[in-house]
Coordinates of C-alpha atoms and ligand atoms in Angstrom, one line a residue:
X1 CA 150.3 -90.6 166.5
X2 CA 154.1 -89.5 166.0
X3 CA 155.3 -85.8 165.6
X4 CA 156.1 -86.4 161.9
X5 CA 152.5 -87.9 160.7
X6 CA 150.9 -85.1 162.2
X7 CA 152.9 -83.3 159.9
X8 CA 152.2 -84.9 156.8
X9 CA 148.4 -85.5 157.5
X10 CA 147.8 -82.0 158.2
X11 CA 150.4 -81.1 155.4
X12 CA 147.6 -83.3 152.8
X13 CA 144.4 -81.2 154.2
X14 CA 146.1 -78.4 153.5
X15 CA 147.3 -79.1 150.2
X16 CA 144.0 -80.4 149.1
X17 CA 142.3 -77.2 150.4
X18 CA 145.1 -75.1 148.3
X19 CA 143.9 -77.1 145.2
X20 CA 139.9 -76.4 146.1
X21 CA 140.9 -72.3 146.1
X22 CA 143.3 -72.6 142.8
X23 CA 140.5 -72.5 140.5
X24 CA 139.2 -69.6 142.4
X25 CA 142.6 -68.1 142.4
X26 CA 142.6 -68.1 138.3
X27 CA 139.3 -66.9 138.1
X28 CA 139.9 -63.6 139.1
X29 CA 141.6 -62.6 135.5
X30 CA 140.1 -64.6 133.1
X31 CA 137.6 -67.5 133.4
X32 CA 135.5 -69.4 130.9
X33 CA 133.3 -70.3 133.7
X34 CA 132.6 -66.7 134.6
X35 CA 130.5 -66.4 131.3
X36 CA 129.2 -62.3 130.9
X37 CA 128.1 -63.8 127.4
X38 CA 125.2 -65.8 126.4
X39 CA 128.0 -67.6 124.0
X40 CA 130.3 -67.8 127.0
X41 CA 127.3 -69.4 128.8
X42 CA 126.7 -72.1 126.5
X43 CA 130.7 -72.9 126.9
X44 CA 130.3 -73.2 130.2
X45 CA 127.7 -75.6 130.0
X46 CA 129.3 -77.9 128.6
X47 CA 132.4 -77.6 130.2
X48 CA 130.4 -78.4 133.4
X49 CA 128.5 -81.1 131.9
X50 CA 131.5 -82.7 131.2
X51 CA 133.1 -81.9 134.6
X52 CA 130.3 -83.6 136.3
X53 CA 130.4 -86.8 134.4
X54 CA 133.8 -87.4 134.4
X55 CA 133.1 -86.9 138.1
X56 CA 131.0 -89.3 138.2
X57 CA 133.3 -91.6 136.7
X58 CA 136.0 -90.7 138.7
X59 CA 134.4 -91.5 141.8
X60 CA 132.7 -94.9 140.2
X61 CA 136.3 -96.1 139.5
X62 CA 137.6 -95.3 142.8
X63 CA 135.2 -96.9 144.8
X64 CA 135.3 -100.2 142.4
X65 CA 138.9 -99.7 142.9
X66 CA 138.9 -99.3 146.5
X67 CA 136.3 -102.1 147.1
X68 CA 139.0 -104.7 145.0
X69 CA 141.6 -103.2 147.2
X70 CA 139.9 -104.0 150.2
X71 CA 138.8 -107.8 149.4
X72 CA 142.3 -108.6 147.9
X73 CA 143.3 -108.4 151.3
X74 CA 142.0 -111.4 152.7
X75 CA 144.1 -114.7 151.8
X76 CA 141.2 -116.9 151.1
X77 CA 140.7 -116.9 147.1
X78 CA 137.3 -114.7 146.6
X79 CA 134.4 -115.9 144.0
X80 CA 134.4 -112.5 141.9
X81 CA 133.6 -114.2 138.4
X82 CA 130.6 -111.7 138.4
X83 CA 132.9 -108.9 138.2
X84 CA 134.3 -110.6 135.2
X85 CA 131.1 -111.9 133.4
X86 CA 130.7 -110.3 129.9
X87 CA 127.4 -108.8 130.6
X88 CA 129.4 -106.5 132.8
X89 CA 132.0 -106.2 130.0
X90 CA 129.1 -104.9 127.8
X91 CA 127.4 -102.4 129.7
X92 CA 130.0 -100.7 131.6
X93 CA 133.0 -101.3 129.3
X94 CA 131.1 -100.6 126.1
X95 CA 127.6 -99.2 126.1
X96 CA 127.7 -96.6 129.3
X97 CA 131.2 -94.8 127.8
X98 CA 129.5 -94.9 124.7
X99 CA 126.1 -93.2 125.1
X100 CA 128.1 -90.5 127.3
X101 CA 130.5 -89.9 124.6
X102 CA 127.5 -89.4 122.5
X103 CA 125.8 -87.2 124.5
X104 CA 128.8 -84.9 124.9
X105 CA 129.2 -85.1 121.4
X106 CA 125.9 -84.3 120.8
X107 CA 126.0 -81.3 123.4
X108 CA 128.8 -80.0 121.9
X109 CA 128.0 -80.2 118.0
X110 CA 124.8 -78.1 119.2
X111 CA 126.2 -75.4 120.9
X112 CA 129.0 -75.1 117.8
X113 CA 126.2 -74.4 115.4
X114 CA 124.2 -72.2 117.6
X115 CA 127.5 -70.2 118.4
X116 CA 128.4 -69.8 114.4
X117 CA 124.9 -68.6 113.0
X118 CA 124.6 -65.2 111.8
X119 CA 124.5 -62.2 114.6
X120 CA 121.1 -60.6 114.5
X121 CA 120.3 -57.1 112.7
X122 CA 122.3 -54.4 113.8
X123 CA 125.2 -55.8 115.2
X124 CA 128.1 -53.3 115.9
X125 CA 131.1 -53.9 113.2
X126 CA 134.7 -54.0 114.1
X127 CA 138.2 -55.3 112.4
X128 CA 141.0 -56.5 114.7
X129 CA 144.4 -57.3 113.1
X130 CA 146.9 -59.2 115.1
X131 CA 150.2 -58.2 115.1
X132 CA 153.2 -59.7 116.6
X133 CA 152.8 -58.8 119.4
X134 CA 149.6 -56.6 119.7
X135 CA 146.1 -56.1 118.9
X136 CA 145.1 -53.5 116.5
X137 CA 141.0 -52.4 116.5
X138 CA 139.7 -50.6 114.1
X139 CA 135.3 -49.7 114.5
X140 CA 133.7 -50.0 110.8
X141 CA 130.7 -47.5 110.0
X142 CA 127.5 -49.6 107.5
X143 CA 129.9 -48.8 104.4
X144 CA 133.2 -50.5 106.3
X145 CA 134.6 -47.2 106.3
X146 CA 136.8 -47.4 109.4
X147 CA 135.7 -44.1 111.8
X148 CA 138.5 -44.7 114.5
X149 CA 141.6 -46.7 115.3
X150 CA 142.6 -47.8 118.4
X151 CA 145.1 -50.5 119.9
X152 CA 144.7 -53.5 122.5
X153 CA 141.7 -51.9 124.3
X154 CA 138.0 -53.2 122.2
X155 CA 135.4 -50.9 124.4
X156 CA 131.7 -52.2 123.1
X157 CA 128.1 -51.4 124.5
X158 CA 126.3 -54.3 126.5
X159 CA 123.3 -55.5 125.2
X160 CA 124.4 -55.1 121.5
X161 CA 125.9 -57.8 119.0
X162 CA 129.3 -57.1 118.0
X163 CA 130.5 -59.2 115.3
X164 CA 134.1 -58.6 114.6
X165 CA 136.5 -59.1 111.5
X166 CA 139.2 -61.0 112.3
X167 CA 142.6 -60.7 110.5
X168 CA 146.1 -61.1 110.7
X169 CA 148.9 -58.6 109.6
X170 CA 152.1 -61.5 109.9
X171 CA 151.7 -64.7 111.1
X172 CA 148.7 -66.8 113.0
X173 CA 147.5 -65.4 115.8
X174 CA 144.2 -66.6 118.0
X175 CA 141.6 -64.1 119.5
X176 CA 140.2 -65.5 122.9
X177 CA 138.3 -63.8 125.7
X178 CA 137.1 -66.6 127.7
X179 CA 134.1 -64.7 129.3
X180 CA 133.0 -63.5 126.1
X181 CA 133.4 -66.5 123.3
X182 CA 135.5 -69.3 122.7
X183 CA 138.6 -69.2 120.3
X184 CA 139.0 -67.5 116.7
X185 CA 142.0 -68.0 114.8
X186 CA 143.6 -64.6 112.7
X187 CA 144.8 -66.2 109.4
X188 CA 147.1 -64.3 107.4
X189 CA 145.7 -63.7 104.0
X190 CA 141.7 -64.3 105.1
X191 CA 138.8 -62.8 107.9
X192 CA 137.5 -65.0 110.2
X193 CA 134.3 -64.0 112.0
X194 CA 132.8 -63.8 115.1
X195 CA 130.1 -62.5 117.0
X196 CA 129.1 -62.0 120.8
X197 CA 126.9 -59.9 123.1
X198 CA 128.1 -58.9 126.4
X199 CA 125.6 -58.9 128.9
X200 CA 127.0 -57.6 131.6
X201 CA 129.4 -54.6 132.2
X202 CA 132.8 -54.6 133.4
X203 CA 136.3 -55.3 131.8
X204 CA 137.1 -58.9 130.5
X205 CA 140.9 -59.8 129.8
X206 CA 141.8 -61.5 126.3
X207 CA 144.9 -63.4 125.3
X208 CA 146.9 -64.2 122.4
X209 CA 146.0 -68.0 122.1
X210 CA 148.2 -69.2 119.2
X211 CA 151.5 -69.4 119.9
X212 CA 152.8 -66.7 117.2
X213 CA 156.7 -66.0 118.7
X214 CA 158.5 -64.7 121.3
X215 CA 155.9 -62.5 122.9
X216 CA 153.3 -64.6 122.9
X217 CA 152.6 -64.3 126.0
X218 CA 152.8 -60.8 126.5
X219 CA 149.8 -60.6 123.7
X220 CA 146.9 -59.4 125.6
X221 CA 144.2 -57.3 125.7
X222 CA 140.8 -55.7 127.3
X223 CA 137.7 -55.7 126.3
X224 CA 135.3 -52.9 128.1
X225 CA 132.1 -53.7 128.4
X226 CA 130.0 -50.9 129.1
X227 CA 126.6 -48.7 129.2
X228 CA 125.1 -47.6 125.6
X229 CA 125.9 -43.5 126.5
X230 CA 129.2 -44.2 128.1
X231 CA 130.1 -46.0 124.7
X232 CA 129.5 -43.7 122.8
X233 CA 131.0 -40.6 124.2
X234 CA 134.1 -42.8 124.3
X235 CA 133.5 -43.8 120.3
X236 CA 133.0 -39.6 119.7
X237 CA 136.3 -39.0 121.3
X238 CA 137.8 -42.0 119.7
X239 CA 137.1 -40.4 116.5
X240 CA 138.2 -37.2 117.1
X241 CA 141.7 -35.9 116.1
X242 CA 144.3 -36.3 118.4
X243 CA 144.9 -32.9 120.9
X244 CA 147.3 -30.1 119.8
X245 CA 150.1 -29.2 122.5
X246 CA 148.9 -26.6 124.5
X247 CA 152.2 -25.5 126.1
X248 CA 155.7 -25.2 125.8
X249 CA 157.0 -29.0 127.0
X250 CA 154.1 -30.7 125.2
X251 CA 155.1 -28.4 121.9
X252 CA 159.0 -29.4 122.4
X253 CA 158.0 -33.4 123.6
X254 CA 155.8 -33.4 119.6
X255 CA 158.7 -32.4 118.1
X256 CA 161.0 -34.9 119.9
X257 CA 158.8 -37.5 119.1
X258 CA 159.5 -36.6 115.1
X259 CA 162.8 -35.6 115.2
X260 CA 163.2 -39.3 116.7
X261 CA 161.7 -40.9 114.0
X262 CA 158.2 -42.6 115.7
X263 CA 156.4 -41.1 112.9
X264 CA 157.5 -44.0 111.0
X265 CA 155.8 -46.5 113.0
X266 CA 153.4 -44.2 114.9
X267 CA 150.0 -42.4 113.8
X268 CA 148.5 -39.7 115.7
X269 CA 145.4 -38.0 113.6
X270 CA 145.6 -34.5 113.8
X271 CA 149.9 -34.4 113.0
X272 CA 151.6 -35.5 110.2
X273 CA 152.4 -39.1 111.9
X274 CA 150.9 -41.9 109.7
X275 CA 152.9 -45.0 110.6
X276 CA 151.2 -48.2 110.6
X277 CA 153.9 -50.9 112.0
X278 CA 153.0 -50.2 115.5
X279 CA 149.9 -49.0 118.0
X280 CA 148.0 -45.2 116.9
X281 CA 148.8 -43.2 119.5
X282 CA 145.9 -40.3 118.8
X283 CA 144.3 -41.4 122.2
X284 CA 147.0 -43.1 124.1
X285 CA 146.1 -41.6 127.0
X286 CA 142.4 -42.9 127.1
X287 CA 144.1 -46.4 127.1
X288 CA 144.5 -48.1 130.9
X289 CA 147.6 -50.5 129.7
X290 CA 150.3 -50.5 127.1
X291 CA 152.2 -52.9 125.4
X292 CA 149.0 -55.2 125.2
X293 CA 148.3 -55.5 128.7
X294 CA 152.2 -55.8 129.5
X295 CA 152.3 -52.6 131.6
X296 CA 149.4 -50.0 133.2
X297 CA 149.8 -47.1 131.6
X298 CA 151.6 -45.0 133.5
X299 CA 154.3 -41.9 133.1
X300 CA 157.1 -44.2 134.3
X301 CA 156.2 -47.6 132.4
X302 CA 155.4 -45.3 129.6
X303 CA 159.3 -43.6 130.2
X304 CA 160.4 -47.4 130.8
X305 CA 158.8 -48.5 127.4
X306 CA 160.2 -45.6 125.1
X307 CA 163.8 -46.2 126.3
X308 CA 164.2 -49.7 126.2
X309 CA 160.9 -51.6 124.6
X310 CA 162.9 -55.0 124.5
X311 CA 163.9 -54.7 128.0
X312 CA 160.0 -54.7 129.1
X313 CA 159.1 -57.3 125.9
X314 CA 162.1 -58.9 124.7
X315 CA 162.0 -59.0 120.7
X316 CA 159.5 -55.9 120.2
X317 CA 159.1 -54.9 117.4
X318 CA 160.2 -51.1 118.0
X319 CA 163.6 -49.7 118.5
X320 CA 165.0 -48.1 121.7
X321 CA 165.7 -44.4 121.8
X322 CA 168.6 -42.8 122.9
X323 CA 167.0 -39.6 124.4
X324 CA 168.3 -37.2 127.1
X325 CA 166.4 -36.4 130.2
X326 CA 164.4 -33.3 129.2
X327 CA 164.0 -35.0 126.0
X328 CA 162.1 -37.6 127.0
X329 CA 160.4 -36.2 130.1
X330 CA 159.0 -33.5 127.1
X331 CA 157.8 -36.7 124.8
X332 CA 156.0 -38.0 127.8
X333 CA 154.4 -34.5 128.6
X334 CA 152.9 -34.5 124.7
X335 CA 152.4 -38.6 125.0
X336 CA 150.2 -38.2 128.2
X337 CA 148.3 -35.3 126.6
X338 CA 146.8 -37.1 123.8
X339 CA 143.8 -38.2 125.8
Ligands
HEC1 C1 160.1 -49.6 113.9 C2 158.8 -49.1 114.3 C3 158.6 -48.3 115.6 C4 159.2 -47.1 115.9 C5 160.3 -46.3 115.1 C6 158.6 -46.7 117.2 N1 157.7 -47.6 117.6 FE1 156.5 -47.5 119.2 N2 155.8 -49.3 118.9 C7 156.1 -50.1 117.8 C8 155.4 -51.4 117.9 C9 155.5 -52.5 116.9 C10 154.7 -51.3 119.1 C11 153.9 -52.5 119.8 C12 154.8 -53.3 120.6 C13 154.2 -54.5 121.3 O1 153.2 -54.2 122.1 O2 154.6 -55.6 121.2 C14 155.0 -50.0 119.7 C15 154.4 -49.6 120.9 C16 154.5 -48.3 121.4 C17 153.8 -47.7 122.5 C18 152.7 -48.5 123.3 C19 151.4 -48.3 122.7 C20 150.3 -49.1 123.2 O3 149.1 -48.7 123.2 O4 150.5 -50.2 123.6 C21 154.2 -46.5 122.6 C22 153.7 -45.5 123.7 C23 155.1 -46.2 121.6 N3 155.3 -47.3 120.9 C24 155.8 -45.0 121.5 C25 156.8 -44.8 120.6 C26 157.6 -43.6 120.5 C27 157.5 -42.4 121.5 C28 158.5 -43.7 119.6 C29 159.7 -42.8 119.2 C30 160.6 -42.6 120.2 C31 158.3 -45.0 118.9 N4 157.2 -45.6 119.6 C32 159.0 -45.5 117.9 C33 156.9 -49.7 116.7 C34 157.7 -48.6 116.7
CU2 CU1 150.1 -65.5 120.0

């Protein structure tokens, strides 16, 4: 065998080895066939149900295909009028695609129903408002009274329905976390529901999945999926007003962050900052990422984001600041404080 087919035959193993890992590759951030969901469960079901058939199929074709391949060769004219006969034409043609079109059909009309019924008795409540380009959450008490705001982070106890309220504050936006439930759309002007119950812990990546502008693609958010009493001492401090500065930078960085004007955008419970056009801030701190998921948050993303938002998400939908060093080093002492 030549230098050069070597080449390209092992060049082919290895590409089809790359494709085999590429699904395993994706998996690692967010997976509808990782369910942590009865509802994602059912999902994947069918999604495999119908992976395997079309398998199936797949393979049936080739072989038919590599079996005409192979007696086309030969230069004597073949009898194949069997191949052609209209029984054949019936069955596999028509009857086969039909009954598995059915079934899938069938499969999936099932699981649709079963995944828009009512959540059971005591499901935990909460609204989440799309923005462009960011996820606002608010947690409703039995009288849907909201008792605390946050912003692109939805924490929720395993082993407990959560049926959320979904609306939008501008234009269409979709709410998807493909190991917890399939899609709901945000429709200006109405609430969409939905309801799902984590049963397993650990953090589950969401995304944007309407394309809603620009950002789109910067939309994203976490859902934390953890034990009953870790829940709720995150829900108490949630709730609680935001922390006073405690020393001189923190003092100066609160009143930089007024004199600049994010009060007008901004709340943080506790100060006299009521905004509502962008993220509360009461508990930025408690929050791994900001941005929705564009950036971790850290002191020098968080410095990054407050100078220049549309250089990190081009089209943001807050200003940039024109602050001075010990200004803004000041703001992100008070900003880091609010935990
Ligand atoms: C005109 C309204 C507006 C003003 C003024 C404004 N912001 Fe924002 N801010 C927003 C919006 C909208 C977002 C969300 C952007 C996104 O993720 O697409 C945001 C996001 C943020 C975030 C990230 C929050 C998170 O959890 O993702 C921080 C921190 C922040 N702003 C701080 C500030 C500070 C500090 C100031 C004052 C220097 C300020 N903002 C002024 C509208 C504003
Ligand atoms: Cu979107």
């Amino acid at each position: 065998m030549s230098f050069w087919s070597k080449v390209s035959k092992n060049a082919f193993y290895v590409g089809m080895l790359l494709m085999l890992t590429l699904p395993l590759a994706y998996a690692q951030s967010q997976s509808a066939i990782e369910p942590a969901s009865d509802q994602a469960k059912g999902i994947s079901y069918i999604w495999w149900s119908m992976f395997w058939v079309a398998l199936v199929i797949f393979v049936a074709v080739m072989l038919l295909l590599g079996w005409g391949l192979w007696k086309g060769r030969s230069k004597k004219p073949t009898q194949l009028s069997y191949l052609a006969s209209r029984n054949l034409v019936v069955i596999a043609g028509v009857a086969i695609p039909l009954i598995t079109v059915l079934c899938l059909v069938g499969g999936s009309l099932m699981l649709g129903r079963s995944l828009s019924a009512q959540p059971p008795d005591g499901a935990l409540e909460v609204r989440i408002t799309g923005w462009m380009w960011w996820w606002q959450i608010e947690y409703l008490d039995d009288n849907n009274k909201v008792i605390a705001t946050t912003a692109n982070e939805l924490h929720i106890p395993v082993n407990r329905p959560i049926k959320l309220y979904l609306e939008s504050g501008d234009v269409i936006h979709s709410f998807w976390v493909p190991q917890l439930h399939g899609k709901t759309d945000l429709i200006p002007g109405r609430t969409n529901s939905s309801w799902f119950e984590a049963n397993v812990a650990g953090t589950f990546r969401g995304q944007c999945a309407e394309f809603c502008g620009l950002q789109h693609a910067l939309m994203g958010f976490l859902v934390v999926a953890e034990s009953k009493a870790e829940f709720q001492s995150w829900l108490k401090n949630q709730q609680s007003e935001s922390q006073q500065p405690k020393n001189s930078e923190t003092l100066a960085g609160q009143q930089v962050f007024f004199k600049t004007g994010c009060q007008q955008c901004h709340t943080i419970r506790g100060t006299d900052a009521a905004g509502t056009a962008g993220p509360d801030l009461t508990h930025l701190a408690s929050r791994e990422s900001i941005a929705a998921v564009t950036r971790k948050n850290s002191r020098a993303h968080l410095g990054g984001w407050i100078a220049d938002p549309n250089g990190i998400k081009p089209g943001a939908k807050m200003p940039l600041s024109q602050l001075n060093a010990k200004q803004l080093s000041n703001l992100l002492d008070y900003l880091q404080s609010l935990d």
